[in-house]
Coordinates of N, CA and C and ligand atoms in Angstrom, one line a residue:
M340 N 1.1 -1.3 -0.1 CA -0.3 0.3 -0.1 C 1.0 1.5 -0.4
T341 N 0.0 2.3 -0.8 CA 1.3 3.6 -0.7 C 1.0 4.3 0.1
P342 N 2.0 4.8 1.3 CA 1.1 5.6 1.9 C 0.7 6.8 1.9
E343 N 0.2 7.7 2.3 CA -0.7 9.2 1.6 C -0.2 9.6 2.3
I344 N 0.3 10.2 0.6 CA 0.7 11.7 0.7 C 0.3 13.3 1.4
S345 N 0.2 13.6 2.1 CA -0.7 15.1 3.0 C -0.7 16.3 1.8
I346 N -1.8 16.9 2.2 CA -1.5 17.9 1.7 C -0.1 18.3 1.3
S347 N 0.4 19.0 2.3 CA 1.6 19.6 2.7 C 2.3 19.0 1.9
E348 N 2.4 17.7 2.0 CA 3.4 17.8 0.9 C 2.9 18.1 -1.0
R349 N 2.0 17.2 -1.5 CA 1.5 17.8 -2.9 C 1.7 19.1 -3.0
L350 N 1.7 20.4 -1.9 CA 1.7 21.5 -2.7 C 3.2 21.5 -2.5
D351 N 3.8 21.7 -1.4 CA 5.3 21.3 -2.5 C 5.4 20.7 -3.2
A352 N 5.8 19.9 -3.5 CA 5.8 19.0 -5.6 C 4.9 20.5 -5.2
V353 N 4.1 20.9 -6.5 CA 3.4 21.9 -7.3 C 4.3 23.0 -7.0
R354 N 4.8 23.3 -6.1 CA 5.6 24.9 -5.8 C 7.0 24.5 -6.7
A355 N 7.7 23.1 -5.8 CA 8.5 23.0 -7.5 C 8.2 22.5 -7.9
R356 N 7.3 22.5 -9.2 CA 7.2 22.4 -10.2 C 6.8 23.3 -10.9
I357 N 6.2 24.8 -10.1 CA 5.9 25.4 -10.8 C 6.7 27.1 -10.3
A358 N 8.3 25.9 -9.9 CA 9.7 26.9 -9.8 C 10.5 26.7 -11.4
A359 N 10.2 25.3 -11.3 CA 10.8 24.7 -12.7 C 10.3 24.9 -13.5
A360 N 9.0 24.7 -14.1 CA 8.1 25.4 -15.1 C 8.7 27.2 -15.6
A361 N 8.6 27.7 -14.1 CA 9.4 29.3 -14.7 C 10.7 29.3 -15.2
A362 N 11.4 28.7 -14.4 CA 13.5 28.5 -14.9 C 13.7 28.4 -16.0
A363 N 12.7 27.3 -15.8 CA 12.8 27.2 -17.8 C 12.9 27.7 -19.2
A364 N 11.2 28.8 -18.7 CA 11.4 29.9 -19.5 C 11.4 31.1 -19.2
G365 N 12.9 30.9 -18.7 CA 13.2 32.6 -17.7 C 12.2 33.3 -17.2
R366 N 11.2 32.4 -17.0 CA 10.4 33.7 -15.8 C 11.4 33.8 -14.2
P367 N 10.7 35.0 -13.6 CA 10.6 34.4 -12.1 C 9.8 34.0 -11.8
A368 N 9.6 33.2 -10.5 CA 8.8 31.7 -10.0 C 8.6 32.7 -9.4
D369 N 8.7 34.2 -8.9 CA 7.7 35.0 -8.4 C 6.3 35.6 -8.9
E370 N 6.4 35.6 -10.4 CA 5.9 36.1 -11.1 C 4.8 34.9 -11.3
V371 N 4.4 33.8 -10.8 CA 2.9 33.3 -11.2 C 2.5 32.6 -9.1
T372 N 1.6 32.9 -9.5 CA 0.5 32.2 -8.0 C 0.1 31.7 -8.2
L373 N 0.5 30.8 -6.8 CA -0.9 30.1 -7.4 C -1.5 30.1 -6.5
V374 N -3.1 29.6 -7.0 CA -4.7 29.6 -6.3 C -4.8 28.5 -6.3
A375 N -4.6 27.5 -4.5 CA -5.0 26.0 -5.0 C -6.6 25.7 -4.5
V376 N -7.0 25.0 -5.6 CA -8.5 25.7 -5.7 C -9.5 24.4 -5.1
S377 N -9.8 24.9 -3.6 CA -10.2 23.9 -3.2 C -11.8 23.6 -3.3
K378 N -12.8 23.8 -4.2 CA -14.3 23.4 -4.6 C -14.3 22.2 -4.3
T379 N -15.0 21.4 -3.7 CA -15.7 20.4 -3.1 C -15.1 20.0 -2.1
H380 N -13.8 20.2 -1.9 CA -13.1 19.6 -0.2 C -13.3 20.9 0.6
P381 N -13.4 19.8 2.1 CA -14.0 20.7 3.8 C -12.4 21.9 4.2
P382 N -13.4 22.6 4.5 CA -13.1 23.8 5.3 C -11.3 23.1 6.0
G383 N -11.5 21.9 6.6 CA -10.5 21.3 6.7 C -8.9 21.2 5.4
A384 N -9.4 21.4 4.9 CA -8.1 21.0 3.8 C -7.7 22.2 3.5
V385 N -8.9 23.4 3.1 CA -8.5 24.4 3.5 C -7.7 24.8 4.7
A386 N -7.8 24.8 5.2 CA -7.2 24.4 6.3 C -5.5 24.5 6.1
E387 N -5.2 22.7 6.7 CA -4.3 22.1 6.3 C -2.9 22.8 5.2
A388 N -3.7 23.7 3.8 CA -3.2 23.8 3.1 C -2.1 25.5 3.5
L389 N -3.4 26.5 4.1 CA -3.2 27.2 5.1 C -1.8 26.7 5.7
A390 N -1.7 25.8 7.1 CA -1.2 25.7 7.4 C 0.6 25.2 6.6
G391 N 0.5 24.9 5.0 CA 1.6 24.7 4.6 C 1.6 25.9 3.7
G392 N 0.9 26.6 3.9 CA 1.9 28.0 3.5 C 1.2 28.3 1.9
Q393 N -0.1 27.9 1.8 CA -0.8 28.5 0.7 C -1.8 29.3 0.9
A394 N -1.8 31.2 0.9 CA -2.5 31.7 0.9 C -3.6 31.9 0.1
I395 N -3.8 31.7 -0.6 CA -4.9 31.7 -2.2 C -5.2 30.7 -2.7
F396 N -7.0 30.4 -2.4 CA -8.2 30.0 -2.5 C -8.9 29.5 -3.7
G397 N -9.3 28.9 -4.7 CA -10.2 29.0 -5.9 C -11.8 28.2 -5.4
E398 N -12.4 29.0 -5.1 CA -13.8 28.3 -5.1 C -14.8 28.4 -6.8
S399 N -16.0 27.7 -7.4 CA -16.7 28.0 -8.1 C -18.0 28.2 -7.8
R400 N -18.1 27.8 -6.8 CA -19.7 27.6 -6.7 C -19.6 29.1 -5.0
V401 N -20.7 29.9 -6.0 CA -21.2 31.0 -4.7 C -21.2 30.3 -3.2
Q402 N -22.1 28.9 -2.9 CA -22.8 28.9 -2.2 C -22.6 28.2 -1.2
E403 N -21.8 27.3 -2.0 CA -20.3 26.0 -1.8 C -19.2 27.0 -0.5
A404 N -19.2 28.6 -1.3 CA -17.4 29.0 -1.0 C -18.5 30.3 0.7
R405 N -20.3 30.6 0.2 CA -20.7 31.4 1.6 C -21.0 30.3 3.0
A406 N -20.7 28.6 2.9 CA -20.7 28.4 4.0 C -19.3 27.9 4.8
K407 N -18.7 27.2 2.9 CA -17.2 26.7 3.6 C -16.1 27.5 4.0
I408 N -16.1 28.9 3.5 CA -14.7 30.6 4.5 C -15.4 31.4 5.2
P409 N -16.1 31.2 6.1 CA -16.4 31.1 7.6 C -15.9 30.2 8.4
L410 N -15.7 28.7 7.9 CA -15.0 27.7 9.1 C -13.9 27.9 8.9
V411 N -13.8 28.3 8.1 CA -11.8 27.8 7.3 C -10.7 29.1 9.2
P412 N -10.8 28.4 9.1 CA -9.2 29.3 10.7 C -8.7 30.2 10.1
G413 N -8.3 31.5 10.3 CA -7.0 32.4 9.5 C -7.6 32.9 8.5
R414 N -6.2 33.3 7.7 CA -6.7 34.8 7.0 C -6.7 33.9 5.2
A415 N -7.3 33.0 4.8 CA -7.5 32.5 3.5 C -8.2 33.5 3.1
R416 N -7.1 33.6 1.6 CA -7.5 35.3 0.9 C -8.4 34.0 -0.3
W417 N -9.4 34.3 -1.0 CA -10.3 33.9 -2.1 C -10.4 34.6 -3.2
H418 N -10.5 33.6 -4.3 CA -10.7 33.7 -6.0 C -11.4 33.7 -5.9
F419 N -13.0 33.6 -6.8 CA -14.1 33.1 -7.4 C -13.7 32.1 -9.4
I420 N -13.7 30.9 -9.5 CA -13.5 30.7 -10.8 C -14.3 30.4 -11.4
G421 N -15.6 30.1 -11.0 CA -16.4 29.4 -12.1 C -17.3 30.9 -13.1
H422 N -18.2 29.9 -13.3 CA -19.4 30.5 -13.7 C -20.4 32.0 -12.7
L423 N -20.4 33.0 -12.7 CA -20.9 33.4 -11.5 C -22.3 34.2 -12.2
Q424 N -23.8 33.5 -11.7 CA -24.7 33.9 -11.8 C -25.3 34.9 -11.4
K425 N -25.6 36.1 -12.7 CA -26.2 37.5 -11.6 C -26.7 37.2 -10.1
N426 N -27.8 35.8 -9.9 CA -28.4 36.3 -8.8 C -27.5 36.1 -7.7
K427 N -26.2 35.8 -7.8 CA -25.1 35.7 -6.9 C -24.0 36.9 -6.9
I428 N -24.0 37.9 -7.4 CA -23.0 38.7 -7.7 C -22.9 39.3 -6.0
R429 N -23.7 39.6 -5.7 CA -24.0 40.6 -4.5 C -23.6 39.7 -3.5
H430 N -23.9 38.4 -3.3 CA -23.3 37.6 -2.3 C -21.7 36.9 -2.6
A431 N -21.1 37.0 -3.6 CA -19.7 36.9 -4.2 C -18.7 37.9 -4.4
L432 N -19.9 39.2 -3.3 CA -18.5 40.5 -4.3 C -18.0 40.4 -2.8
P433 N -18.7 40.8 -1.4 CA -17.7 40.1 0.0 C -17.1 39.1 0.6
L434 N -16.9 38.2 -1.0 CA -16.1 37.3 -0.5 C -14.4 36.6 -1.0
F435 N -15.1 36.9 -2.4 CA -14.1 36.8 -3.3 C -12.7 38.4 -4.6
E436 N -11.3 38.2 -3.6 CA -10.9 40.0 -3.9 C -10.8 39.2 -5.4
L437 N -11.0 39.0 -6.1 CA -10.4 38.6 -7.6 C -11.7 37.5 -8.6
L438 N -12.5 37.9 -9.0 CA -13.9 37.0 -10.0 C -13.1 37.3 -10.9
H439 N -12.3 35.7 -11.7 CA -11.6 35.0 -12.9 C -12.3 34.8 -14.0
G440 N -13.0 34.9 -13.6 CA -14.5 34.7 -15.4 C -15.4 35.2 -15.1
V441 N -15.5 36.0 -16.0 CA -16.5 37.1 -15.9 C -16.6 36.9 -17.3
D442 N -17.9 36.1 -18.4 CA -17.8 35.5 -19.8 C -18.9 36.3 -20.5
S443 N -19.3 36.9 -19.7 CA -20.8 38.7 -21.1 C -20.4 39.6 -20.7
L444 N -19.9 40.4 -21.2 CA -20.4 42.0 -21.6 C -21.8 42.3 -20.2
E445 N -22.5 41.1 -20.5 CA -23.8 41.6 -20.0 C -23.7 41.4 -18.3
L446 N -22.9 40.4 -18.3 CA -22.1 39.6 -16.6 C -21.3 40.7 -16.2
A447 N -20.6 41.5 -17.2 CA -20.0 42.2 -16.2 C -20.6 44.2 -15.9
R448 N -21.7 44.4 -16.5 CA -22.3 45.5 -16.5 C -23.6 45.0 -15.3
D449 N -23.7 43.8 -15.2 CA -24.5 43.4 -13.5 C -23.6 43.7 -12.8
I450 N -22.1 43.1 -12.9 CA -21.4 43.0 -11.2 C -21.1 45.0 -11.2
D451 N -20.8 45.2 -13.1 CA -21.1 47.0 -11.8 C -22.2 48.1 -11.2
R452 N -22.9 46.9 -11.5 CA -24.3 47.6 -10.7 C -24.5 47.8 -9.8
V453 N -24.2 45.9 -9.4 CA -24.3 45.9 -8.2 C -23.4 46.5 -7.0
A454 N -22.1 46.0 -7.7 CA -21.2 46.7 -7.2 C -20.5 48.8 -6.6
G455 N -22.0 49.2 -7.5 CA -22.5 50.6 -7.1 C -23.2 50.6 -6.0
E456 N -24.1 49.5 -5.9 CA -25.3 49.6 -4.7 C -24.3 49.2 -3.6
T457 N -23.2 49.0 -3.9 CA -22.2 48.2 -2.3 C -22.0 48.4 -2.1
G458 N -21.2 49.4 -3.4 CA -20.0 50.3 -2.7 C -18.7 49.5 -2.9
A459 N -18.4 47.9 -3.6 CA -17.5 47.4 -4.3 C -16.1 48.4 -5.3
F460 N -15.0 47.7 -5.7 CA -14.6 47.9 -6.6 C -13.9 46.5 -7.7
P461 N -14.3 45.5 -7.7 CA -14.4 44.2 -7.9 C -13.4 44.6 -8.8
R462 N -12.5 43.3 -8.6 CA -11.2 43.2 -9.3 C -11.8 41.8 -10.5
I463 N -11.8 42.2 -11.1 CA -12.7 41.0 -12.2 C -10.5 40.2 -13.8
L464 N -11.4 39.5 -14.2 CA -10.3 38.9 -15.1 C -12.1 38.5 -16.2
L465 N -11.7 39.4 -17.4 CA -12.4 38.5 -19.2 C -11.7 37.2 -19.5
E466 N -13.1 36.3 -19.9 CA -12.4 35.2 -20.5 C -12.9 34.3 -21.6
V467 N -11.7 34.7 -22.1 CA -11.9 34.6 -23.5 C -11.6 32.5 -24.0
N468 N -12.6 32.9 -24.5 CA -13.2 30.9 -25.0 C -12.4 31.0 -26.6
V469 N -10.6 30.5 -26.1 CA -9.7 30.5 -27.3 C -9.5 29.3 -27.9
A470 N -10.5 27.8 -27.8 CA -10.8 27.1 -28.3 C -12.0 27.1 -29.4
G471 N -12.8 28.7 -29.3 CA -13.8 28.4 -29.7 C -14.6 27.5 -30.2
E472 N -15.0 26.8 -28.6 CA -16.2 26.1 -29.2 C -17.3 26.6 -28.6
G473 N -18.6 25.5 -29.4 CA -19.8 27.2 -28.7 C -20.4 27.4 -28.0
T474 N -20.2 25.6 -26.9 CA -20.5 25.7 -25.6 C -20.3 25.8 -24.7
K475 N -19.0 26.4 -24.3 CA -17.9 27.2 -23.7 C -18.9 28.1 -23.6
F476 N -18.2 28.9 -22.0 CA -18.3 30.2 -21.5 C -17.9 31.2 -22.2
G477 N -17.4 32.3 -22.2 CA -15.9 33.4 -22.6 C -16.5 34.1 -23.8
F478 N -15.6 35.0 -23.8 CA -16.3 36.3 -25.0 C -14.9 35.5 -26.2
T479 N -15.5 34.7 -27.0 CA -14.5 35.1 -28.1 C -13.3 36.0 -28.9
P480 N -12.7 35.7 -28.5 CA -10.9 37.4 -28.6 C -12.0 39.0 -29.9
E481 N -12.3 37.8 -30.9 CA -13.1 38.7 -31.9 C -14.0 40.2 -31.2
Q482 N -14.8 39.2 -30.7 CA -16.3 39.5 -29.4 C -15.2 40.5 -28.0
L483 N -14.9 40.0 -27.6 CA -13.5 41.0 -26.4 C -13.5 42.4 -27.2
R484 N -12.2 42.1 -28.8 CA -12.5 43.3 -29.4 C -13.2 43.8 -29.0
G485 N -14.5 43.9 -29.7 CA -15.7 44.5 -29.7 C -15.6 45.3 -29.3
Q486 N -16.1 44.5 -27.8 CA -17.0 45.0 -26.3 C -15.6 45.5 -25.2
M487 N -14.5 45.8 -25.6 CA -14.2 46.5 -24.8 C -13.8 47.7 -24.7
E488 N -14.5 48.7 -25.3 CA -14.2 50.4 -25.3 C -15.5 49.9 -24.1
D489 N -17.0 48.7 -24.2 CA -18.5 49.2 -23.3 C -17.7 48.5 -21.7
V490 N -16.8 46.8 -21.9 CA -16.7 46.6 -20.8 C -15.4 47.9 -19.9
L491 N -14.4 48.4 -20.9 CA -13.9 49.2 -19.7 C -14.2 51.1 -19.4
A492 N -15.6 50.5 -19.8 CA -16.3 51.9 -19.6 C -17.3 51.8 -17.8
L493 N -17.3 50.7 -17.9 CA -17.8 50.2 -16.5 C -17.2 50.7 -15.3
D494 N -17.3 51.6 -14.7 CA -16.0 52.8 -13.8 C -16.1 51.6 -12.8
R495 N -16.6 50.9 -12.5 CA -16.7 50.7 -10.6 C -15.5 49.2 -10.8
L496 N -15.2 48.9 -12.2 CA -14.4 47.2 -12.0 C -13.0 47.7 -12.5
N497 N -11.8 47.3 -12.1 CA -10.9 47.2 -12.2 C -10.6 45.3 -12.9
V498 N -10.7 46.0 -14.3 CA -9.3 44.7 -15.3 C -8.5 44.2 -14.9
D499 N -8.4 43.8 -14.2 CA -6.6 43.0 -14.3 C -6.3 42.5 -15.5
G500 N -7.2 41.3 -16.7 CA -6.3 40.9 -17.3 C -7.2 39.9 -17.9
L501 N -7.0 38.2 -18.7 CA -7.5 37.3 -18.9 C -8.0 36.5 -18.3
M502 N -8.1 34.7 -18.1 CA -8.9 34.0 -17.8 C -8.7 33.2 -19.5
C503 N -8.9 31.7 -19.1 CA -9.2 30.7 -20.0 C -8.5 29.4 -19.7
I504 N -9.8 28.8 -20.2 CA -10.2 27.0 -19.7 C -10.6 25.9 -20.9
P505 N -8.6 26.0 -21.2 CA -9.0 25.6 -23.0 C -8.9 23.7 -22.5
P506 N -10.0 23.1 -23.5 CA -10.2 21.8 -23.2 C -9.2 20.3 -22.6
P507 N -9.1 19.9 -22.0 CA -8.1 19.5 -21.8 C -7.7 18.8 -22.6
Q508 N -6.0 18.6 -22.6 CA -5.6 17.3 -24.1 C -5.0 16.8 -23.4
P509 N -5.0 15.4 -25.2 CA -4.3 14.5 -24.1 C -2.5 14.4 -23.8
R510 N -1.9 15.0 -23.7 CA -0.5 15.2 -23.9 C -0.6 17.1 -23.3
E511 N -0.2 17.3 -22.3 CA 0.2 18.4 -21.7 C 0.5 20.0 -22.9
E512 N 2.0 19.0 -23.9 CA 2.7 20.4 -24.8 C 0.9 20.1 -25.6
M513 N 0.0 20.3 -25.6 CA -0.8 19.9 -26.9 C -1.4 21.6 -26.0
A514 N -1.8 22.1 -25.3 CA -2.6 22.6 -24.5 C -1.8 24.3 -24.8
R515 N -0.8 24.0 -25.5 CA 0.2 25.2 -25.3 C -0.2 26.5 -26.2
P516 N -0.6 26.0 -27.6 CA -1.2 26.9 -28.4 C -2.6 27.4 -28.0
F517 N -3.3 27.0 -27.0 CA -4.4 27.9 -26.4 C -3.8 28.7 -25.1
F518 N -3.2 28.5 -24.6 CA -2.1 29.8 -23.8 C -1.8 30.7 -24.9
S519 N -0.8 30.6 -25.4 CA 0.4 31.2 -26.1 C -1.0 32.7 -27.1
A520 N -2.3 31.9 -27.7 CA -3.6 32.4 -28.0 C -4.0 32.9 -26.9
L521 N -4.3 32.9 -25.5 CA -4.8 34.1 -24.2 C -3.8 35.0 -24.2
R522 N -2.2 34.9 -24.1 CA -1.6 36.2 -24.3 C -1.4 37.3 -25.5
E523 N -1.6 36.2 -26.8 CA -1.7 37.8 -27.8 C -3.1 38.1 -27.9
C524 N -4.6 37.8 -27.0 CA -5.4 38.5 -27.5 C -5.0 38.7 -26.8
R525 N -4.2 39.1 -25.3 CA -4.2 39.9 -24.1 C -3.2 41.3 -24.3
D526 N -2.3 40.4 -25.5 CA -1.0 41.5 -25.7 C -1.5 42.9 -26.9
R527 N -2.3 42.0 -27.5 CA -3.5 42.9 -28.9 C -4.6 44.1 -28.3
L528 N -4.8 43.2 -27.0 CA -6.4 44.4 -26.3 C -5.5 45.6 -25.9
Q529 N -4.0 45.3 -24.9 CA -3.4 46.9 -23.9 C -2.6 47.5 -25.5
A530 N -2.8 46.7 -27.0 CA -1.9 47.8 -27.1 C -2.7 49.1 -27.8
E531 N -3.8 48.0 -28.3 CA -5.7 48.8 -29.1 C -5.9 49.5 -27.5
F532 N -6.0 49.1 -26.8 CA -7.0 50.1 -26.4 C -6.0 50.3 -24.9
G533 N -4.5 50.5 -25.2 CA -4.4 51.3 -24.2 C -4.3 51.3 -22.9
V534 N -4.2 49.6 -22.0 CA -4.8 49.1 -20.9 C -3.9 48.8 -20.6
P535 N -3.0 48.5 -18.7 CA -2.3 47.4 -18.8 C -3.0 46.2 -18.4
L536 N -2.7 44.5 -18.6 CA -4.0 43.7 -18.5 C -3.2 43.2 -18.1
P537 N -1.9 43.3 -16.9 CA -0.8 41.8 -16.9 C -1.7 40.2 -15.7
Q538 N -2.4 40.5 -15.6 CA -2.6 38.8 -14.7 C -2.9 37.8 -16.5
L539 N -2.9 37.2 -16.8 CA -2.9 36.1 -16.9 C -3.7 34.4 -16.6
S540 N -4.7 34.4 -16.1 CA -4.5 33.1 -15.7 C -5.1 31.6 -16.4
M541 N -4.0 30.7 -16.3 CA -4.7 29.7 -17.5 C -3.5 28.4 -16.4
G542 N -3.9 27.7 -16.9 CA -3.1 26.3 -16.4 C -3.8 25.8 -15.5
M543 N -4.6 24.1 -15.4 CA -4.5 23.5 -14.5 C -3.7 22.2 -13.9
S544 N -4.4 21.6 -12.7 CA -3.1 20.8 -12.6 C -2.8 20.2 -14.2
G545 N -3.8 19.3 -15.1 CA -3.1 18.9 -15.9 C -1.9 19.7 -16.8
D546 N -1.9 20.8 -16.8 CA -1.3 21.8 -18.2 C -1.1 23.4 -17.0
F547 N -0.2 23.2 -15.9 CA 0.1 24.8 -15.3 C 1.3 24.9 -16.3
G548 N 2.5 23.5 -16.2 CA 3.6 23.9 -16.8 C 3.5 24.4 -18.1
A549 N 2.7 24.2 -18.9 CA 2.3 24.7 -20.5 C 2.0 26.3 -20.3
A550 N 1.6 25.9 -18.9 CA 0.9 28.0 -19.5 C 1.7 28.7 -18.7
I551 N 2.5 28.1 -17.8 CA 3.3 29.2 -17.0 C 5.2 28.9 -18.3
A552 N 5.3 28.5 -19.4 CA 5.2 28.8 -20.1 C 5.4 29.5 -20.9
E553 N 3.6 29.5 -21.4 CA 3.3 30.4 -22.1 C 2.5 32.1 -21.7
G554 N 3.6 32.0 -19.5 CA 3.2 33.0 -19.7 C 2.0 33.8 -18.3
A555 N 1.4 32.9 -17.8 CA 0.3 32.6 -17.5 C 1.4 32.9 -15.7
T556 N 0.8 34.5 -15.0 CA 0.7 34.4 -13.8 C -0.4 34.3 -12.8
L557 N -1.6 33.5 -13.6 CA -2.2 32.6 -11.8 C -3.2 31.0 -12.5
V558 N -2.5 29.9 -11.4 CA -2.0 29.1 -12.4 C -3.6 28.4 -10.9
R559 N -4.8 27.8 -11.2 CA -5.6 27.5 -11.1 C -5.1 25.9 -10.4
V560 N -4.8 25.5 -9.4 CA -4.4 24.2 -9.4 C -5.2 23.8 -7.7
G561 N -6.2 22.4 -8.7 CA -6.9 21.3 -7.7 C -6.9 20.4 -7.2
S562 N -6.9 18.8 -8.0 CA -6.0 17.9 -7.5 C -4.8 17.9 -7.5
A563 N -4.1 18.1 -8.0 CA -3.1 18.7 -7.7 C -2.2 18.5 -6.2
I564 N -3.1 19.5 -5.4 CA -2.9 19.5 -4.3 C -3.4 18.9 -3.1
F565 N -5.4 18.0 -3.3 CA -5.9 18.4 -2.6 C -6.4 16.9 -2.6
G566 N -5.8 15.7 -3.7 CA -6.6 14.6 -4.6 C -8.0 14.8 -5.6
P567 N -8.2 13.8 -5.5 CA -9.2 13.8 -6.5 C -10.3 14.3 -6.0
R568 N -10.8 14.5 -6.6 CA -12.5 15.2 -5.8 C -13.7 14.2 -6.2
S569 N -14.0 14.1 -4.9 CA -14.8 12.7 -5.2 C -16.3 13.5 -5.3
G570 N -16.9 14.1 -4.0 CA -18.0 14.4 -4.6 C -18.7 15.9 -5.4
R571 N -19.9 16.1 -5.2 CA -20.6 17.5 -6.2 C -19.4 18.4 -5.5
T572 N -20.4 18.3 -4.0 CA -19.9 20.7 -4.5 C -19.8 19.9 -2.6
W573 N -19.4 20.5 -1.2 CA -18.9 20.4 -0.5 C -19.9 20.7 0.7
K574 N -21.3 20.3 1.4 CA -21.6 20.5 2.1 C -21.8 20.6 3.6
P575 N -21.9 21.6 4.2 CA -21.6 21.8 5.8 C -22.6 20.8 6.9
T576 N -22.1 19.8 7.1 CA -23.0 18.6 7.9 C -23.8 19.4 9.4
A577 N -24.0 19.3 10.3 CA -25.5 20.4 11.5 C -24.6 20.8 12.0
E578 N -24.0 19.3 12.7 CA -22.7 19.5 13.3 C -21.7 21.0 13.2
N579 N -21.4 21.1 12.4 CA -20.9 22.6 11.6 C -21.9 24.2 11.7
F580 N -23.1 23.9 12.5 CA -23.8 24.9 12.3 C -24.7 25.1 13.8
D581 N -23.7 24.0 14.7 CA -24.6 24.2 16.4 C -24.4 25.5 16.5
D582 N -23.7 26.2 16.3 CA -23.8 27.4 16.6 C -24.9 28.5 16.7
Ligands
PLP1586 C1 -11.8 22.9 -10.7 C2 -11.6 24.0 -11.5 C3 -10.1 23.4 -11.3 C4 -8.9 22.6 -11.1 O1 -8.9 21.5 -11.7 P1 -7.8 20.2 -11.6 O2 -7.7 19.7 -12.4 O3 -8.6 19.9 -10.1 O4 -6.4 20.6 -10.9 C5 -9.3 24.8 -12.1 N1 -9.4 26.4 -13.0 C6 -10.5 26.1 -12.8 C7 -12.0 27.1 -13.9 C8 -12.3 24.5 -11.9 O5 -13.4 25.2 -12.5

C-alpha cells in the first residue's frame, strides 16, 4: 500500500514544479501565483493547505464558498473561478478578492451595477473562449475586441487581465497553443486600448507547466494539491452549524 501523501507535501511538489516551469521559461518564480482550488473539499483541507503556507484559494460555486469560508480558521484569501450567476453577484462580492471568469459584457454590467449599490470596486478577469467551442462560456477574441471599450467604461470594475479554460488535451504540450492565444489576445488588447492587463489566469493540474511557459501569472490547481474530487460540492453538516 502506498502511504498517504499529505496536502502540504503535494503543495510542496506543485510549488517545485511551478518553480521549475518558470525557470525553464526564464521567468522569476514569483511572477506565478498559485491559486489552490478547494472546491468540493472541506474547510479542514483548506486549513491544512493554509498551515502549509498556501495563501489563496479558488472556489467555483458561491453557495459552497459562503458555507465554507466562515469555517476556515486564519486568513485565507479567496478567488472566484467559476461561472458567476447574476443572482449570486451580491453574495460573491464581499467574499472574493478576484473574479476570474467574467464571461460576457452582460455579466460585467451586472457586476458593475451591484458593485455600485454595495460600494465595492471588484477586480475581475475576462474569460476568453480560446478554443472557439460553441458550448463554452467566454468572449471569443473578436467579440472581446468589439466589446472591450464597453467593459472598460464600467467604472466600478478593475480589469486585471484575462482567463481561459481550454479543453483537456491528451498531452500537456498540446495545450500550449491555447495559452499562447490568450497571451496574444492580451497583448493586442493592451496595445489597442492602452490599458495594462497584467494577469493571465491559465493552467490547471494537468497543464500548468505549459501555461507558465506561455506566460501564466495565476495558475488554478486543485486535484494536484487536494487529491481527486469525489463528490459534487462540499456541504456543511448539522454539527458545523450548531452555533
Ligand atoms: C476545478 C477547476 C480548476 C482546478 O482543476 P484541477 O484539474 O483539479 O487542477 C481550475 N480552474 C477552474 C475554472 C476549475 O473549475
